[in-house]
Amino acid sequence: MSSPPVADFISREERFGARNYEPLGVVLSRGEGVFVWDTQGNRYLDCLSAYSAVNQGHCHPKILAAMVEQAGRLTLTSRAFHNDQLALFYEEIAELTGSHKVLPMNSGAEAVESAIKSVRKWGYEVKGVPDGQAEIIVCANNFHGRTLGIVGFSTDAATREHFGPFAPGFKIIPFGDLAALKDAITPNTVAFLVEPIQGEAGVIIPPAGYFTGVRELCTAHDVMLILDEIQTGLGRTGKLLAEQHEGIEADVTLLGKALSGGFYPVSAVLSNNEVLGTLKPGQHGSTFGGNPLACAVARAALRVLVEEGMIENAAVQGERFLKGLRSIRANTVRDVRGRGLMLAVELNPEAGRARRYCDALQTEGILAKDTHEHTIRFAPPLVITSDQVDWALERIAAALTQDFA
Ligand SMILES: *Cc1c(COP(=O)(O)O)cnc(C)c1O
């Protein structure tokens, strides 16, 4: 039986749905590993990986098996009772990441909000900041999610506009600027919240040594360093956590996205004993946070990431991909950057909007997403092979040298 035309799905979405996204004109119905298929049976190499939520590849069979098994046994108990998956999830993720305490949530934004609440509480109860005065430092061009608390400290106009009034208590400094961090810290500063690499801003990598300096400043001033690794974490940059490239340890680490391999929303706040230790019964929670289905899925997602060598593969294939992108001779390209399989090509403004190159890539059999007008991000699942990277590079070169005249 043939499926309804693509335009039919798209027009219905547009009629009934809030139009808060501008998707490419492709309707997907199946995925496996690095590939997805549309309703017409066309195959694409997925170079977005749902913003790095499917690092383990689409429909990974072991995560699927864990999900199906758990779904038939027990899905939700709420935290009013214990369940037999939560303790194992805590233990395994704490051991893998070297953390002392874990707070399970669902979306990435919830993990960020939970971290903000926790460090404020820590500030008042441990650091001794006067009540209501806690300050958190964040970076310009950050992306930490879409809730009200978070968009209030965004510097992107579209993200903030007409959503106010916003919560106070945030200071914005330039990313990658140590002197600015030093100047912004006051006795009331409880935390510095930052992405190791700014993903949504267009894969912006800070200067070498920046995070070593950040770690020193935070330690010297008793400021909690919160690394939002929701996108950079879990192998994306070729290490389990991006902080490992810098040889530092955050006080609070945020994970989400690939924590479930794309099956289910699972996020977590990881911290030392101090920060999450301030939360007492009744002070924070989530109906679905820490549910047995989420825990079983996350445990499998973490296991395959490590056991199947995906982190090492991301490092190897990332280098190959980056080298290949750099060798593309096209006057449309202004800059190529990346770490591991978190890559981006920034186009010359004269080349026009990145979106049309994404449309051209779609025709070539690659799905990629533009970010910020002139940048195309490439972030395939971490199970990509050398042959697939080489195939992608040929297609990308073709799309970038295409004449739109
Ligand atoms: C995606 C993302 C978030 C938000 O995660 P959601 O699950 O969409 O709420 C937060 N921080 C970073 C760095 C992200 O990439």
Short mmCIF file of C-alpha atoms and ligand atoms in Angstrom, two decimals:
data_model
loop_
_atom_site.label_atom_id
_atom_site.label_comp_id
_atom_site.label_asym_id
_atom_site.label_seq_id
_atom_site.Cartn_x
_atom_site.Cartn_y
_atom_site.Cartn_z
CA MET A 1 0.00 0.00 0.00
CA SER A 2 1.51 3.34 -0.98
CA SER A 3 1.53 6.09 1.60
CA PRO A 4 -0.23 9.47 1.18
CA PRO A 5 1.79 12.16 -0.62
CA VAL A 6 4.41 14.06 1.37
CA ALA A 7 2.55 17.33 0.84
CA ASP A 8 -0.47 15.85 2.61
CA PHE A 9 1.44 15.22 5.86
CA ILE A 10 3.04 18.62 5.68
CA SER A 11 -0.15 20.56 5.00
CA ARG A 12 -1.94 18.81 7.87
CA GLU A 13 0.90 19.59 10.23
CA GLU A 14 0.73 23.19 9.19
CA ARG A 15 -3.03 23.33 9.62
CA PHE A 16 -3.24 21.79 13.08
CA GLY A 17 0.16 22.33 14.64
CA ALA A 18 1.80 25.32 16.26
CA ARG A 19 4.36 26.39 13.70
CA ASN A 20 7.32 26.72 16.03
CA TYR A 21 9.65 24.80 13.68
CA GLU A 22 10.58 25.10 10.03
CA PRO A 23 11.39 21.49 9.04
CA LEU A 24 12.95 20.39 5.76
CA GLY A 25 10.39 19.04 3.28
CA VAL A 26 10.94 15.39 4.14
CA VAL A 27 8.55 13.07 6.01
CA LEU A 28 10.40 10.25 7.76
CA SER A 29 8.88 6.92 8.67
CA ARG A 30 11.78 4.59 9.53
CA GLY A 31 15.32 4.64 10.87
CA GLU A 32 18.17 2.21 11.36
CA GLY A 33 21.72 3.05 12.41
CA VAL A 34 22.92 6.16 10.55
CA PHE A 35 20.06 6.00 8.03
CA VAL A 36 16.46 7.21 7.91
CA TRP A 37 13.86 6.58 5.22
CA ASP A 38 11.03 8.84 4.08
CA THR A 39 7.48 7.76 3.35
CA GLN A 40 8.41 7.34 -0.33
CA GLY A 41 11.17 4.89 0.52
CA ASN A 42 14.11 7.27 -0.12
CA ARG A 43 17.10 6.69 2.14
CA TYR A 44 19.09 9.48 3.82
CA LEU A 45 22.22 9.64 5.92
CA ASP A 46 21.15 11.44 9.09
CA CYS A 47 23.67 14.19 9.83
CA LEU A 48 21.66 15.79 12.62
CA SER A 49 20.96 12.77 14.85
CA ALA A 50 18.01 14.63 16.39
CA TYR A 51 20.40 17.29 17.73
CA SER A 52 22.66 14.52 19.09
CA ALA A 53 19.93 12.52 20.82
CA VAL A 54 20.51 9.46 18.63
CA ASN A 55 24.29 9.13 19.09
CA GLN A 56 23.84 5.35 19.30
CA GLY A 57 22.12 5.25 15.89
CA HIS A 58 18.42 4.95 15.11
CA CYS A 59 16.49 2.12 16.77
CA HIS A 60 19.55 0.49 18.31
CA PRO A 61 18.48 -3.16 18.77
CA LYS A 62 19.82 -3.50 22.33
CA ILE A 63 18.19 -0.31 23.57
CA LEU A 64 14.99 -1.36 21.81
CA ALA A 65 15.08 -4.76 23.53
CA ALA A 66 15.59 -3.13 26.93
CA MET A 67 12.71 -0.77 26.29
CA VAL A 68 10.31 -3.47 25.13
CA GLU A 69 11.22 -5.78 28.01
CA GLN A 70 10.79 -3.04 30.61
CA ALA A 71 7.60 -1.66 29.00
CA GLY A 72 5.97 -5.05 29.47
CA ARG A 73 7.02 -5.30 33.10
CA LEU A 74 6.72 -1.89 34.80
CA THR A 75 6.76 1.64 33.35
CA LEU A 76 5.90 4.18 36.03
CA THR A 77 5.71 4.06 39.78
CA SER A 78 6.36 7.73 40.56
CA ARG A 79 9.01 8.45 43.14
CA ALA A 80 6.44 7.83 45.90
CA PHE A 81 7.78 4.27 45.78
CA HIS A 82 11.13 2.74 44.89
CA ASN A 83 11.58 0.79 41.67
CA ASP A 84 14.13 -1.86 40.79
CA GLN A 85 15.79 0.12 37.96
CA LEU A 86 16.56 3.47 39.57
CA ALA A 87 19.31 2.29 41.92
CA LEU A 88 21.08 0.49 39.07
CA PHE A 89 20.81 3.54 36.82
CA TYR A 90 22.26 5.77 39.58
CA GLU A 91 25.10 3.40 40.25
CA GLU A 92 26.04 2.89 36.60
CA ILE A 93 25.89 6.52 35.52
CA ALA A 94 27.73 7.70 38.64
CA GLU A 95 30.48 5.18 38.08
CA LEU A 96 30.81 5.96 34.38
CA THR A 97 31.00 9.73 34.89
CA GLY A 98 32.76 9.83 38.25
CA SER A 99 29.85 11.61 39.93
CA HIS A 100 28.64 11.33 43.50
CA LYS A 101 25.00 12.19 43.16
CA VAL A 102 22.37 11.92 40.45
CA LEU A 103 19.02 13.68 39.95
CA PRO A 104 16.92 12.09 37.19
CA MET A 105 14.66 14.31 35.07
CA ASN A 106 13.15 14.06 31.60
CA SER A 107 14.00 16.85 29.14
CA GLY A 108 17.28 18.70 28.91
CA ALA A 109 15.63 21.97 29.90
CA GLU A 110 14.37 20.34 33.09
CA ALA A 111 17.90 19.25 33.95
CA VAL A 112 19.09 22.84 33.46
CA GLU A 113 16.25 24.23 35.60
CA SER A 114 16.97 21.63 38.27
CA ALA A 115 20.65 22.58 38.30
CA ILE A 116 19.76 26.27 38.67
CA LYS A 117 17.49 25.50 41.62
CA SER A 118 20.12 23.26 43.21
CA VAL A 119 23.05 25.68 42.96
CA ARG A 120 20.94 28.53 44.29
CA LYS A 121 19.99 26.38 47.28
CA TRP A 122 23.64 25.43 47.73
CA GLY A 123 24.55 29.11 47.57
CA TYR A 124 22.16 30.04 50.37
CA GLU A 125 22.65 27.03 52.60
CA VAL A 126 26.34 26.24 52.14
CA LYS A 127 28.14 29.24 50.64
CA GLY A 128 26.16 31.70 52.78
CA VAL A 129 24.83 34.02 50.07
CA PRO A 130 22.05 36.29 51.48
CA ASP A 131 18.62 34.91 50.57
CA GLY A 132 17.34 36.06 47.18
CA GLN A 133 20.73 37.45 46.08
CA ALA A 134 22.25 34.47 44.26
CA GLU A 135 23.84 35.23 40.91
CA ILE A 136 24.51 32.79 38.09
CA ILE A 137 26.85 33.69 35.25
CA VAL A 138 26.01 32.48 31.74
CA CYS A 139 27.46 33.10 28.27
CA ALA A 140 26.24 35.10 25.32
CA ASN A 141 24.84 32.95 22.49
CA ASN A 142 24.10 30.15 24.94
CA PHE A 143 21.51 27.49 24.32
CA HIS A 144 20.20 25.72 27.40
CA GLY A 145 16.59 25.00 26.44
CA ARG A 146 13.20 26.64 26.07
CA THR A 147 11.60 27.02 29.50
CA LEU A 148 10.86 30.50 30.86
CA GLY A 149 13.69 30.47 33.36
CA ILE A 150 16.17 29.57 30.64
CA VAL A 151 15.00 31.79 27.77
CA GLY A 152 15.19 34.72 30.17
CA PHE A 153 18.99 34.58 29.96
CA SER A 154 19.21 33.84 26.24
CA THR A 155 20.78 36.52 24.02
CA ASP A 156 18.88 35.39 20.93
CA ALA A 157 16.06 37.80 20.11
CA ALA A 158 13.69 35.19 18.65
CA THR A 159 14.14 33.00 21.73
CA ARG A 160 13.19 35.78 24.18
CA GLU A 161 10.95 38.18 22.35
CA HIS A 162 7.51 38.68 23.95
CA PHE A 163 7.97 35.86 26.45
CA GLY A 164 8.84 38.09 29.40
CA PRO A 165 8.86 39.14 32.19
CA PHE A 166 11.84 37.00 33.10
CA ALA A 167 13.45 35.88 36.34
CA PRO A 168 16.39 37.97 37.60
CA GLY A 169 19.69 36.59 38.90
CA PHE A 170 21.67 35.99 35.70
CA LYS A 171 24.70 37.80 34.33
CA ILE A 172 25.74 37.36 30.72
CA ILE A 173 29.40 37.41 29.62
CA PRO A 174 31.10 36.61 26.31
CA PHE A 175 31.94 32.93 25.70
CA GLY A 176 35.63 32.05 25.75
CA ASP A 177 36.61 35.21 27.66
CA LEU A 178 38.32 34.43 30.98
CA ALA A 179 38.83 38.06 31.98
CA ALA A 180 35.09 38.65 31.60
CA LEU A 181 34.38 35.74 33.93
CA LYS A 182 36.82 37.05 36.51
CA ASP A 183 35.20 40.50 36.41
CA ALA A 184 31.67 39.11 36.65
CA ILE A 185 32.23 37.03 39.80
CA THR A 186 31.00 38.63 43.04
CA PRO A 187 30.62 37.20 46.56
CA ASN A 188 27.01 36.34 45.57
CA THR A 189 27.98 34.28 42.51
CA VAL A 190 26.87 30.70 43.03
CA ALA A 191 27.56 29.19 39.61
CA PHE A 192 28.87 29.56 36.07
CA LEU A 193 26.61 27.73 33.60
CA VAL A 194 28.26 27.04 30.24
CA GLU A 195 28.37 24.65 27.28
CA PRO A 196 31.82 23.10 26.63
CA ILE A 197 31.22 23.80 22.93
CA GLN A 198 28.33 26.05 21.94
CA GLY A 199 26.27 23.76 19.71
CA GLU A 200 23.22 25.76 18.68
CA ALA A 201 25.37 28.87 18.26
CA GLY A 202 27.10 27.00 15.41
CA VAL A 203 29.64 24.66 17.03
CA ILE A 204 31.73 27.39 18.64
CA ILE A 205 34.88 25.98 20.24
CA PRO A 206 36.52 28.16 22.91
CA PRO A 207 40.24 29.01 22.87
CA ALA A 208 42.61 26.30 24.15
CA GLY A 209 43.11 26.59 27.90
CA TYR A 210 39.85 28.46 28.46
CA PHE A 211 38.26 25.75 30.57
CA THR A 212 41.41 25.19 32.63
CA GLY A 213 41.20 28.86 33.51
CA VAL A 214 37.46 28.64 34.14
CA ARG A 215 38.02 25.72 36.52
CA GLU A 216 40.69 27.66 38.43
CA LEU A 217 38.53 30.78 38.76
CA CYS A 218 35.49 28.81 39.90
CA THR A 219 37.51 26.91 42.48
CA ALA A 220 39.24 30.06 43.74
CA HIS A 221 35.91 31.89 44.24
CA ASP A 222 33.80 28.95 45.43
CA VAL A 223 31.61 29.10 42.34
CA MET A 224 29.99 25.89 41.08
CA LEU A 225 30.97 25.10 37.49
CA ILE A 226 27.91 23.71 35.68
CA LEU A 227 28.76 22.16 32.33
CA ASP A 228 25.76 21.69 30.07
CA GLU A 229 26.86 18.53 28.25
CA ILE A 230 23.37 17.76 26.98
CA GLN A 231 24.68 18.04 23.41
CA THR A 232 28.46 17.60 23.82
CA GLY A 233 28.25 14.68 26.23
CA LEU A 234 27.98 10.94 25.72
CA GLY A 235 30.61 10.53 23.06
CA ARG A 236 29.62 13.27 20.62
CA THR A 237 33.01 15.02 20.73
CA GLY A 238 35.07 11.82 20.82
CA LYS A 239 35.22 11.61 24.62
CA LEU A 240 32.51 10.47 27.02
CA LEU A 241 32.29 14.06 28.28
CA ALA A 242 33.68 17.09 26.46
CA GLU A 243 35.27 18.27 29.74
CA GLN A 244 37.80 15.45 29.31
CA HIS A 245 39.36 17.29 26.36
CA GLU A 246 40.21 20.05 28.81
CA GLY A 247 41.33 17.76 31.60
CA ILE A 248 38.90 19.33 34.05
CA GLU A 249 35.93 18.20 36.13
CA ALA A 250 32.72 20.17 36.46
CA ASP A 251 30.95 20.42 39.82
CA VAL A 252 27.63 19.84 38.09
CA THR A 253 27.22 18.05 34.74
CA LEU A 254 24.00 18.03 32.75
CA LEU A 255 23.14 15.14 30.45
CA GLY A 256 20.07 14.53 28.29
CA LYS A 257 19.47 13.77 24.63
CA ALA A 258 21.60 10.64 23.93
CA LEU A 259 21.10 9.45 27.51
CA SER A 260 18.23 7.41 26.05
CA GLY A 261 19.66 6.90 22.56
CA GLY A 262 16.66 8.78 21.24
CA PHE A 263 14.01 6.40 22.56
CA TYR A 264 12.56 8.40 25.37
CA PRO A 265 13.17 11.73 27.12
CA VAL A 266 15.71 11.09 29.88
CA SER A 267 17.97 13.71 31.46
CA ALA A 268 20.10 13.88 34.56
CA VAL A 269 21.88 16.33 36.82
CA LEU A 270 25.17 14.89 38.07
CA SER A 271 27.03 16.57 40.90
CA ASN A 272 29.37 16.32 43.80
CA ASN A 273 27.78 15.51 47.16
CA GLU A 274 27.45 19.16 48.11
CA VAL A 275 25.13 20.57 45.45
CA LEU A 276 22.49 17.85 45.08
CA GLY A 277 22.94 17.04 48.76
CA THR A 278 21.04 20.24 49.62
CA LEU A 279 17.78 18.89 48.15
CA LYS A 280 15.53 17.42 50.83
CA PRO A 281 12.26 15.48 50.44
CA GLY A 282 9.48 17.57 48.97
CA GLN A 283 11.75 20.33 47.64
CA HIS A 284 11.99 19.18 44.03
CA GLY A 285 10.51 16.44 41.86
CA SER A 286 9.05 15.12 38.64
CA THR A 287 6.29 12.54 38.10
CA PHE A 288 8.20 10.79 35.33
CA GLY A 289 11.74 11.53 36.51
CA GLY A 290 13.57 8.31 37.39
CA ASN A 291 10.78 6.03 36.18
CA PRO A 292 11.75 2.40 35.56
CA LEU A 293 11.22 2.58 31.79
CA ALA A 294 13.49 5.64 31.50
CA CYS A 295 16.10 4.01 33.74
CA ALA A 296 16.13 0.72 31.81
CA VAL A 297 16.43 2.58 28.49
CA ALA A 298 19.19 4.86 29.78
CA ARG A 299 21.13 1.93 31.24
CA ALA A 300 21.08 0.19 27.84
CA ALA A 301 21.93 3.44 26.01
CA LEU A 302 25.00 3.98 28.21
CA ARG A 303 26.06 0.34 27.95
CA VAL A 304 26.07 0.19 24.14
CA LEU A 305 27.85 3.53 23.90
CA VAL A 306 30.77 2.08 25.85
CA GLU A 307 30.68 -1.60 24.87
CA GLU A 308 30.40 -0.96 21.15
CA GLY A 309 33.26 1.52 21.05
CA MET A 310 31.12 4.42 19.84
CA ILE A 311 33.10 7.05 21.72
CA GLU A 312 36.40 5.98 20.13
CA ASN A 313 34.67 5.73 16.76
CA ALA A 314 33.43 9.30 17.13
CA ALA A 315 37.02 10.46 17.64
CA VAL A 316 38.35 8.54 14.63
CA GLN A 317 35.51 9.29 12.21
CA GLY A 318 35.28 12.88 13.46
CA GLU A 319 38.88 13.48 12.47
CA ARG A 320 38.28 11.93 9.05
CA PHE A 321 35.12 13.99 8.55
CA LEU A 322 36.80 17.24 9.64
CA LYS A 323 39.80 16.66 7.39
CA GLY A 324 37.49 15.89 4.48
CA LEU A 325 35.37 19.00 5.05
CA ARG A 326 38.53 21.13 5.21
CA SER A 327 39.68 19.75 1.87
CA ILE A 328 36.51 20.84 0.06
CA ARG A 329 37.48 23.68 -2.25
CA ALA A 330 34.40 25.84 -2.54
CA ASN A 331 34.26 29.61 -2.41
CA THR A 332 30.98 29.25 -0.53
CA VAL A 333 32.88 28.05 2.57
CA ARG A 334 34.14 30.53 5.14
CA ASP A 335 35.09 28.23 8.02
CA VAL A 336 35.07 24.57 8.98
CA ARG A 337 35.24 23.55 12.62
CA GLY A 338 34.49 20.62 14.85
CA ARG A 339 35.52 18.19 17.54
CA GLY A 340 34.69 14.53 17.23
CA LEU A 341 31.44 14.17 15.30
CA MET A 342 30.21 17.65 16.24
CA LEU A 343 31.06 19.51 13.05
CA ALA A 344 30.00 22.65 11.23
CA VAL A 345 30.59 24.41 7.94
CA GLU A 346 30.10 28.17 8.05
CA LEU A 347 29.25 29.66 4.68
CA ASN A 348 30.21 33.03 3.29
CA PRO A 349 27.27 35.41 3.71
CA GLU A 350 27.30 35.96 -0.08
CA ALA A 351 26.58 32.26 -0.54
CA GLY A 352 23.03 32.91 0.67
CA ARG A 353 21.11 31.16 3.44
CA ALA A 354 22.44 27.81 4.64
CA ARG A 355 18.93 26.46 4.33
CA ARG A 356 19.13 26.12 0.55
CA TYR A 357 22.31 24.05 0.88
CA CYS A 358 20.44 21.78 3.29
CA ASP A 359 17.72 21.41 0.66
CA ALA A 360 20.46 20.55 -1.88
CA LEU A 361 21.95 18.03 0.57
CA GLN A 362 18.54 16.42 0.95
CA THR A 363 18.48 15.84 -2.79
CA GLU A 364 21.93 14.24 -2.43
CA GLY A 365 20.63 11.88 0.27
CA ILE A 366 21.90 13.68 3.36
CA LEU A 367 19.80 15.31 6.06
CA ALA A 368 21.52 18.22 7.78
CA LYS A 369 20.21 21.32 9.50
CA ASP A 370 21.16 24.94 9.17
CA THR A 371 21.77 26.94 12.29
CA HIS A 372 21.99 30.72 12.50
CA GLU A 373 21.46 31.55 8.84
CA HIS A 374 24.92 30.72 7.47
CA THR A 375 26.07 27.56 9.25
CA ILE A 376 25.37 23.89 8.48
CA ARG A 377 25.92 21.41 11.25
CA PHE A 378 27.10 17.83 10.62
CA ALA A 379 26.54 15.45 13.52
CA PRO A 380 25.83 11.90 12.35
CA PRO A 381 25.22 9.01 14.75
CA LEU A 382 28.47 7.81 16.34
CA VAL A 383 28.18 4.43 14.59
CA ILE A 384 29.11 5.93 11.20
CA THR A 385 31.80 4.03 9.24
CA SER A 386 34.74 5.35 7.18
CA ASP A 387 32.98 4.44 3.93
CA GLN A 388 29.88 6.32 5.01
CA VAL A 389 31.97 9.37 5.96
CA ASP A 390 33.67 9.32 2.56
CA TRP A 391 30.32 8.94 0.81
CA ALA A 392 28.93 11.89 2.80
CA LEU A 393 31.94 14.06 1.97
CA GLU A 394 31.43 13.54 -1.78
CA ARG A 395 27.78 14.52 -1.50
CA ILE A 396 28.57 17.54 0.70
CA ALA A 397 31.23 18.73 -1.74
CA ALA A 398 28.70 18.45 -4.55
CA ALA A 399 26.08 20.43 -2.63
CA LEU A 400 28.50 23.16 -1.53
CA THR A 401 29.82 23.73 -5.04
CA GLN A 402 26.35 23.74 -6.55
CA ASP A 403 25.44 26.72 -8.68
CA PHE A 404 22.07 28.16 -7.61
CA ALA A 405 22.02 30.80 -10.34
C1 LIG B 1 19.05 20.40 23.46
C2 LIG B 1 19.76 21.14 24.51
C3 LIG B 1 19.12 21.51 25.70
C4 LIG B 1 17.64 21.32 25.93
O1 LIG B 1 17.23 20.00 25.88
P1 LIG B 1 15.66 19.66 25.66
O2 LIG B 1 15.58 18.20 25.84
O3 LIG B 1 15.31 20.11 24.27
O4 LIG B 1 14.91 20.43 26.69
C5 LIG B 1 19.88 22.13 26.67
N1 LIG B 1 21.18 22.37 26.49
C6 LIG B 1 21.84 22.04 25.36
C7 LIG B 1 23.29 22.33 25.22
C8 LIG B 1 21.15 21.42 24.33
O5 LIG B 1 21.78 21.11 23.19
#
